[in-house]
Coordinates of C-alpha atoms in Angstrom, one line a residue:
M1 CA -34.3 -6.8 6.7
I2 CA -32.7 -10.1 7.5
S3 CA -32.2 -10.5 11.2
R4 CA -29.0 -11.5 12.9
P5 CA -28.0 -11.2 16.5
P6 CA -26.7 -7.6 16.9
L7 CA -23.2 -6.8 18.0
R8 CA -22.9 -6.0 21.7
D9 CA -21.2 -2.8 22.7
G10 CA -17.5 -3.3 22.7
Q11 CA -17.8 -6.9 21.5
F12 CA -14.7 -6.7 19.4
A13 CA -12.6 -5.6 22.3
S14 CA -13.0 -9.1 23.7
L15 CA -12.0 -11.0 20.6
G16 CA -8.7 -12.8 20.3
R17 CA -6.7 -15.3 22.3
R18 CA -8.6 -14.7 25.5
R19 CA -11.9 -15.6 24.0
K20 CA -12.9 -19.2 24.7
V21 CA -16.0 -19.5 22.5
A22 CA -16.0 -19.7 18.7
T23 CA -15.1 -16.4 17.2
P24 CA -16.9 -14.7 14.4
T25 CA -15.3 -14.4 11.0
I26 CA -13.8 -11.2 9.8
V27 CA -14.2 -11.1 6.0
M28 CA -11.7 -9.2 3.9
V29 CA -13.1 -8.3 0.5
T30 CA -11.1 -7.0 -2.5
D31 CA -11.1 -7.5 -6.2
N32 CA -8.1 -9.8 -6.6
L33 CA -4.7 -10.8 -5.1
N34 CA -2.5 -9.8 -7.9
R35 CA 1.0 -8.4 -7.3
G36 CA 0.8 -4.9 -5.8
G37 CA 0.7 -2.8 -2.7
L38 CA -3.1 -3.0 -2.0
P39 CA -3.2 -6.9 -1.9
R40 CA -0.2 -6.9 0.3
V41 CA -2.0 -4.6 2.7
V42 CA -4.9 -7.0 2.7
L43 CA -2.6 -9.9 3.5
N44 CA -0.8 -8.0 6.3
L45 CA -4.2 -7.2 7.9
C46 CA -5.2 -10.9 7.7
Q47 CA -1.9 -12.0 9.3
V48 CA -2.3 -9.7 12.3
L49 CA -5.9 -10.7 12.8
I50 CA -5.0 -14.4 12.7
D51 CA -2.2 -13.6 15.2
E52 CA -4.8 -12.1 17.4
G53 CA -6.8 -15.4 17.3
L54 CA -9.5 -14.3 14.9
N55 CA -11.1 -16.3 12.1
V56 CA -10.4 -14.6 8.7
A57 CA -11.7 -15.2 5.2
I58 CA -10.8 -13.4 2.0
V59 CA -13.4 -12.9 -0.6
I60 CA -12.4 -11.9 -4.1
D61 CA -13.5 -12.1 -7.7
G62 CA -10.3 -12.4 -9.7
P63 CA -6.9 -14.0 -9.9
V64 CA -4.4 -14.8 -7.1
D65 CA -0.7 -14.4 -8.1
P66 CA 1.5 -17.2 -6.9
S67 CA 3.7 -14.7 -5.0
M68 CA 0.7 -13.4 -3.0
K69 CA 0.4 -16.3 -0.5
P70 CA -2.4 -15.8 2.1
P71 CA -1.4 -16.4 5.7
Q72 CA -2.0 -19.9 7.1
G73 CA -5.5 -20.0 8.4
A74 CA -7.0 -17.5 6.0
S75 CA -9.3 -19.1 3.4
V76 CA -9.6 -17.5 -0.1
I77 CA -13.0 -17.6 -1.7
G78 CA -13.7 -16.5 -5.3
E79 CA -10.4 -17.1 -7.1
R80 CA -10.8 -17.0 -10.9
S81 CA -8.6 -16.1 -13.9
R82 CA -10.5 -12.9 -14.6
R83 CA -13.2 -10.8 -13.0
H84 CA -16.7 -12.0 -13.8
F85 CA -18.8 -9.4 -15.7
L86 CA -21.5 -9.9 -13.1
W87 CA -19.0 -9.6 -10.2
P88 CA -21.3 -7.5 -7.9
L89 CA -23.8 -10.3 -8.0
T90 CA -21.2 -13.0 -7.5
L91 CA -19.7 -11.0 -4.6
F92 CA -23.1 -10.6 -3.0
I93 CA -23.7 -14.4 -3.3
R94 CA -20.3 -15.3 -1.8
L95 CA -20.9 -13.1 1.2
T96 CA -24.3 -14.5 1.7
R97 CA -23.0 -18.1 1.6
L98 CA -20.4 -17.2 4.3
W99 CA -23.1 -15.6 6.4
I100 CA -25.3 -18.8 6.1
N101 CA -22.4 -21.1 7.0
G102 CA -21.1 -19.3 10.0
P103 CA -21.2 -16.1 12.0
V104 CA -19.9 -13.2 9.9
Q105 CA -19.7 -10.2 12.3
L106 CA -17.6 -7.8 10.2
V107 CA -16.8 -7.2 6.5
H108 CA -13.7 -5.1 5.8
S109 CA -13.6 -4.0 2.1
H110 CA -10.9 -2.6 -0.2
Q111 CA -11.4 -0.9 -3.6
R112 CA -14.3 1.6 -4.2
G113 CA -16.6 -0.6 -6.3
V114 CA -16.1 -3.6 -4.0
S115 CA -16.8 -1.4 -1.0
L116 CA -20.1 -0.1 -2.4
V117 CA -21.3 -3.7 -2.8
S118 CA -20.0 -4.9 0.6
T119 CA -21.5 -2.0 2.5
A120 CA -24.9 -2.5 0.9
W121 CA -24.7 -6.2 1.7
G122 CA -23.8 -5.4 5.3
R123 CA -26.8 -3.1 5.7
L124 CA -29.1 -5.8 4.4
F125 CA -27.7 -8.5 6.6
R126 CA -27.0 -6.3 9.7
V127 CA -23.2 -7.0 9.5
R128 CA -20.8 -4.2 10.5
S129 CA -18.8 -2.8 7.6
V130 CA -15.4 -1.2 7.3
E131 CA -14.2 0.6 4.1
H132 CA -10.4 0.9 3.7
V133 CA -9.2 3.9 1.7
H134 CA -5.8 3.4 0.0
N135 CA -5.6 6.4 -2.3
V136 CA -7.0 9.9 -2.9
I137 CA -8.9 9.2 -6.1
D138 CA -12.2 11.1 -6.3
A139 CA -15.3 9.0 -6.5
G140 CA -16.9 10.7 -9.4
A141 CA -20.4 9.6 -10.2
T142 CA -20.6 7.4 -7.1
R143 CA -19.6 10.3 -4.7
K144 CA -22.9 10.4 -2.9
L145 CA -22.9 6.7 -2.3
S146 CA -19.3 6.5 -1.2
Y147 CA -17.9 6.0 2.3
R148 CA -21.1 4.9 3.9
A149 CA -19.6 2.0 5.9
D150 CA -19.8 1.9 9.7
A151 CA -16.2 2.8 9.8
I152 CA -13.8 4.4 7.3
V153 CA -10.1 3.5 7.6
A154 CA -7.5 5.7 5.8
C155 CA -4.0 4.3 5.1
S156 CA -2.3 7.6 6.2
Q157 CA -3.0 10.9 7.8
T158 CA -2.8 12.7 4.4
V159 CA -5.4 10.3 2.9
A160 CA -7.6 10.8 5.9
A161 CA -7.4 14.6 5.5
H162 CA -8.5 14.2 1.9
V163 CA -11.5 12.1 2.8
R164 CA -12.5 14.4 5.6
E165 CA -12.3 17.5 3.3
R166 CA -14.2 16.0 0.4
Y167 CA -16.6 13.7 2.2
P168 CA -17.6 15.6 5.4
W169 CA -20.2 13.0 6.4
T170 CA -17.3 10.6 7.2
E171 CA -16.0 12.7 10.1
A172 CA -17.4 10.7 13.0
R173 CA -16.5 7.4 11.5
L174 CA -13.0 8.1 10.1
H175 CA -10.0 6.4 11.5
V176 CA -6.3 6.2 10.5
V177 CA -4.6 2.8 10.3
T178 CA -1.2 3.6 8.9
N179 CA 0.3 1.2 6.4
R180 CA 3.1 -0.8 8.0
V181 CA 5.5 -3.4 6.8
D182 CA 7.7 -6.2 8.1
D183 CA 11.3 -5.1 8.9
Q184 CA 13.3 -6.1 5.9
S185 CA 16.7 -5.5 7.5
G186 CA 16.8 -9.1 8.7
T187 CA 16.1 -10.6 5.3
A188 CA 18.5 -8.6 3.2
V189 CA 21.8 -7.0 3.9
R190 CA 22.4 -3.6 2.4
T191 CA 25.8 -2.7 1.0
L192 CA 26.6 0.9 0.3
S193 CA 28.4 1.8 -2.9
P194 CA 31.6 3.9 -2.7
D195 CA 31.5 7.7 -3.0
P196 CA 28.9 8.4 -5.8
A197 CA 31.2 11.0 -7.2
D198 CA 33.6 8.3 -8.1
S199 CA 31.2 5.4 -9.1
L200 CA 27.8 4.6 -10.3
L201 CA 25.0 5.8 -8.0
K202 CA 22.5 2.9 -8.0
I203 CA 18.9 4.1 -8.0
V204 CA 16.1 1.6 -7.6
T205 CA 12.3 1.8 -8.1
L206 CA 9.7 -0.9 -7.3
G207 CA 6.4 -0.5 -9.1
R208 CA 4.2 -1.3 -12.0
L209 CA 5.1 0.1 -15.4
E210 CA 1.8 1.9 -15.8
P211 CA 1.0 5.5 -16.6
E212 CA 0.2 6.5 -13.0
K213 CA 3.7 5.4 -11.9
R214 CA 5.3 7.7 -14.6
P215 CA 8.2 5.4 -15.6
L216 CA 8.9 7.7 -18.6
F217 CA 9.7 10.5 -16.1
A218 CA 12.3 8.1 -14.6
V219 CA 14.0 7.9 -18.0
R220 CA 14.1 11.7 -18.3
L221 CA 15.4 12.0 -14.7
C222 CA 18.2 9.5 -15.3
Q223 CA 19.2 11.6 -18.3
A224 CA 19.1 14.8 -16.3
L225 CA 21.2 13.4 -13.5
G226 CA 23.9 12.7 -16.0
D227 CA 23.7 16.4 -17.1
H228 CA 24.3 17.3 -13.4
G229 CA 27.5 15.2 -13.3
L230 CA 26.1 12.1 -11.5
N231 CA 27.0 8.7 -12.8
V232 CA 23.8 6.8 -12.4
S233 CA 22.8 3.1 -12.7
F234 CA 19.0 3.0 -12.7
H235 CA 16.9 -0.2 -12.0
W236 CA 13.2 -0.5 -12.3
F237 CA 11.7 -3.7 -10.9
G238 CA 8.1 -4.3 -12.0
G239 CA 6.1 -5.2 -15.1
G240 CA 3.2 -3.5 -16.9
S241 CA 1.8 -2.2 -20.1
L242 CA 4.5 0.4 -20.6
Q243 CA 7.5 -2.0 -20.3
Q244 CA 8.5 -2.0 -24.0
E245 CA 7.8 1.7 -24.4
V246 CA 10.1 2.6 -21.4
I247 CA 12.9 0.4 -22.8
D248 CA 12.5 2.0 -26.2
A249 CA 12.5 5.5 -24.7
A250 CA 15.7 4.9 -22.8
R251 CA 17.4 3.6 -26.0
V252 CA 16.2 6.5 -28.1
A253 CA 17.4 9.0 -25.5
Q254 CA 20.7 7.1 -25.3
V255 CA 20.4 6.9 -21.5
K256 CA 23.1 4.5 -20.4
N257 CA 22.7 2.1 -17.5
F258 CA 18.9 2.2 -17.5
H259 CA 17.6 -1.3 -16.7
V260 CA 14.1 -2.7 -16.6
H261 CA 14.0 -6.0 -14.8
G262 CA 10.3 -7.0 -14.7
H263 CA 8.8 -8.4 -11.6
S264 CA 11.1 -9.3 -8.7
D265 CA 10.5 -12.4 -6.6
D266 CA 12.8 -10.9 -3.9
P267 CA 12.0 -7.2 -3.7
A268 CA 14.0 -6.8 -0.4
R269 CA 17.1 -8.0 -2.1
A270 CA 16.5 -5.6 -5.0
L271 CA 16.1 -2.7 -2.5
A272 CA 19.1 -3.7 -0.5
S273 CA 21.4 -3.4 -3.5
A274 CA 20.4 0.3 -4.0
D275 CA 22.0 3.6 -2.9
V276 CA 18.8 5.6 -3.3
F277 CA 15.1 4.6 -3.6
L278 CA 13.0 6.6 -6.1
L279 CA 9.2 7.0 -6.8
C280 CA 7.8 9.0 -9.7
S281 CA 4.1 8.4 -9.2
E282 CA 1.4 10.9 -9.9
R283 CA -0.7 9.5 -7.1
E284 CA -0.1 7.2 -4.2
G285 CA -1.6 6.3 -0.8
L286 CA 1.3 5.3 1.4
P287 CA 3.4 2.9 -0.7
L288 CA 4.7 -0.2 0.9
A289 CA 7.9 -0.2 -1.2
L290 CA 8.7 3.2 0.3
L291 CA 8.3 1.9 3.8
E292 CA 10.5 -1.2 3.0
A293 CA 13.1 1.2 1.7
L294 CA 13.1 3.0 5.0
S295 CA 13.5 -0.3 6.9
L296 CA 16.6 -1.0 4.8
S297 CA 18.1 2.4 5.6
L298 CA 17.8 3.8 2.1
P299 CA 17.6 7.5 1.3
V300 CA 14.4 8.2 -0.6
V301 CA 13.4 10.5 -3.4
V302 CA 9.6 10.7 -3.8
P303 CA 6.8 13.0 -5.0
D304 CA 4.7 14.9 -2.6
V305 CA 1.6 12.8 -3.3
G306 CA -0.7 10.9 -0.9
G307 CA 1.0 10.0 2.3
C308 CA 4.5 10.0 1.0
R309 CA 5.4 13.1 3.0
E310 CA 4.7 11.2 6.2
A311 CA 7.7 8.9 5.4
V312 CA 10.2 11.7 4.4
R313 CA 12.0 14.2 6.6
D314 CA 12.8 16.5 3.7
G315 CA 16.5 17.2 3.5
Q316 CA 17.3 14.6 6.2
N317 CA 16.5 11.1 4.9
G318 CA 15.7 12.2 1.3
I319 CA 13.8 14.8 -0.7
L320 CA 10.2 15.5 -1.6
F321 CA 9.5 17.0 -5.0
H322 CA 6.3 18.4 -6.5
P323 CA 4.8 16.0 -9.0
G324 CA 4.7 18.8 -11.5
D325 CA 8.5 19.4 -11.3
S326 CA 10.6 18.8 -14.3
A327 CA 13.1 16.0 -14.4
S328 CA 15.9 18.7 -14.5
S329 CA 14.6 20.3 -11.3
V330 CA 14.4 17.0 -9.5
A331 CA 17.9 16.1 -10.7
A332 CA 19.2 19.4 -9.3
L333 CA 17.5 18.7 -5.9
L334 CA 19.0 15.2 -5.7
A335 CA 22.4 16.4 -6.7
G336 CA 22.3 19.1 -4.1
F337 CA 21.1 16.7 -1.4
L338 CA 23.9 14.3 -2.1
K339 CA 26.5 17.0 -1.7
R340 CA 25.0 18.1 1.7
V341 CA 24.1 14.8 3.2
P342 CA 26.2 11.6 3.2
L343 CA 24.3 8.5 2.0
D344 CA 25.0 6.6 5.3
R345 CA 23.7 9.5 7.4
A346 CA 20.5 9.8 5.3
G347 CA 20.0 6.1 5.5
E348 CA 20.3 6.1 9.3
R349 CA 17.6 8.8 9.5
S350 CA 15.4 6.6 7.2
R351 CA 15.8 3.7 9.6
E352 CA 14.8 5.9 12.5
V353 CA 11.6 7.0 10.7
F354 CA 10.7 3.4 10.0
V355 CA 11.2 2.1 13.5
N356 CA 9.3 5.0 15.0
N357 CA 6.3 5.0 12.6
F358 CA 5.9 2.1 10.3
A359 CA 6.9 -1.2 12.0
L360 CA 4.3 -3.9 11.5
E361 CA 4.1 -4.8 15.2
S362 CA 1.9 -1.7 15.8
L363 CA -0.7 -2.7 13.2
A364 CA -2.8 -5.1 15.3
G365 CA -3.4 -2.5 18.0
D366 CA -4.5 0.2 15.5
L367 CA -6.8 -2.2 13.7
M368 CA -8.4 -3.6 16.8
R369 CA -9.2 -0.1 18.1
V370 CA -11.2 0.5 15.0
Y371 CA -13.1 -2.8 15.4
A372 CA -13.8 -2.0 19.1
S373 CA -15.1 1.5 18.3
F374 CA -18.5 0.3 17.0
P375 CA -21.5 1.2 19.2
A376 CA -24.2 -1.3 19.8
R377 CA -26.9 -1.4 17.2

């Protein structure tokens, strides 16, 4: 075992602006910084730690999308055009080099494979480890090795309940640090459409065009909404492997006003133009796009997967549907909701939910409480 000075009890409680000596480095580890919710969570965590006066490094083994700009003061180590086939070894080497060059007191990992390597590295080098759980995917063959870090952080209460049920050995080390986002209301002005009965109801989705996001379900839903007498203009922002298939499906089904825009460089503006925000996913953690929609006072229509239910007051600021429901059933739910609840009132409720539960300002306190919870070794 390689020896390093052990953490003192409650050491992390003293880190931050009040600390006068050189602070240890917090290392965020993930596979890449491509477009997506998980890399954005990583960058949000880095920003709040830097705001607390901590040194932060990000270790990856993959690309960095130009839109995913790390916060000032956070160094990125390991950028490459594609993941190396020996990535566990390269990750291990990068962490070791960081440890040699300066005090690494905590490694905070994201993604299951990355976390397995980071936790093993931390055990060898006597560095505290945190594993961040973003979704409820089962570990499969690696189940017995999973979630062995010093602390386990779930992105929502629902995800934490899943981890607790299926991996009971995590109970004493399991924490919830709810996903949070910047308030988008100051960067984009939302304009409500007129009465949807007399005009196009604009529905917007932000997400990758991949099977787990179920974009083909969105095509069927758009068609079903027309059958329920709603004039709909549907807009999907995001790219992916199913892009052409979705475009072709909408054309073959003769679904009018179904638009696929590709990646948006201004997602807040895309959301602000909507009347309703929609997700169709078969699995989620707690999607950032959903939280941003709440901040912009959007009614939301989302499946009851992952932590989505924590952002929806069913029948008040939107509707939850079962992921196995048919497009016709979801269309009927949405049509009924729009008849009962005016869009502006539902939007006001969304805004309340955001302010009370998901504003970014509370993230630092939640995270630092996890870091302060480690007992002395």
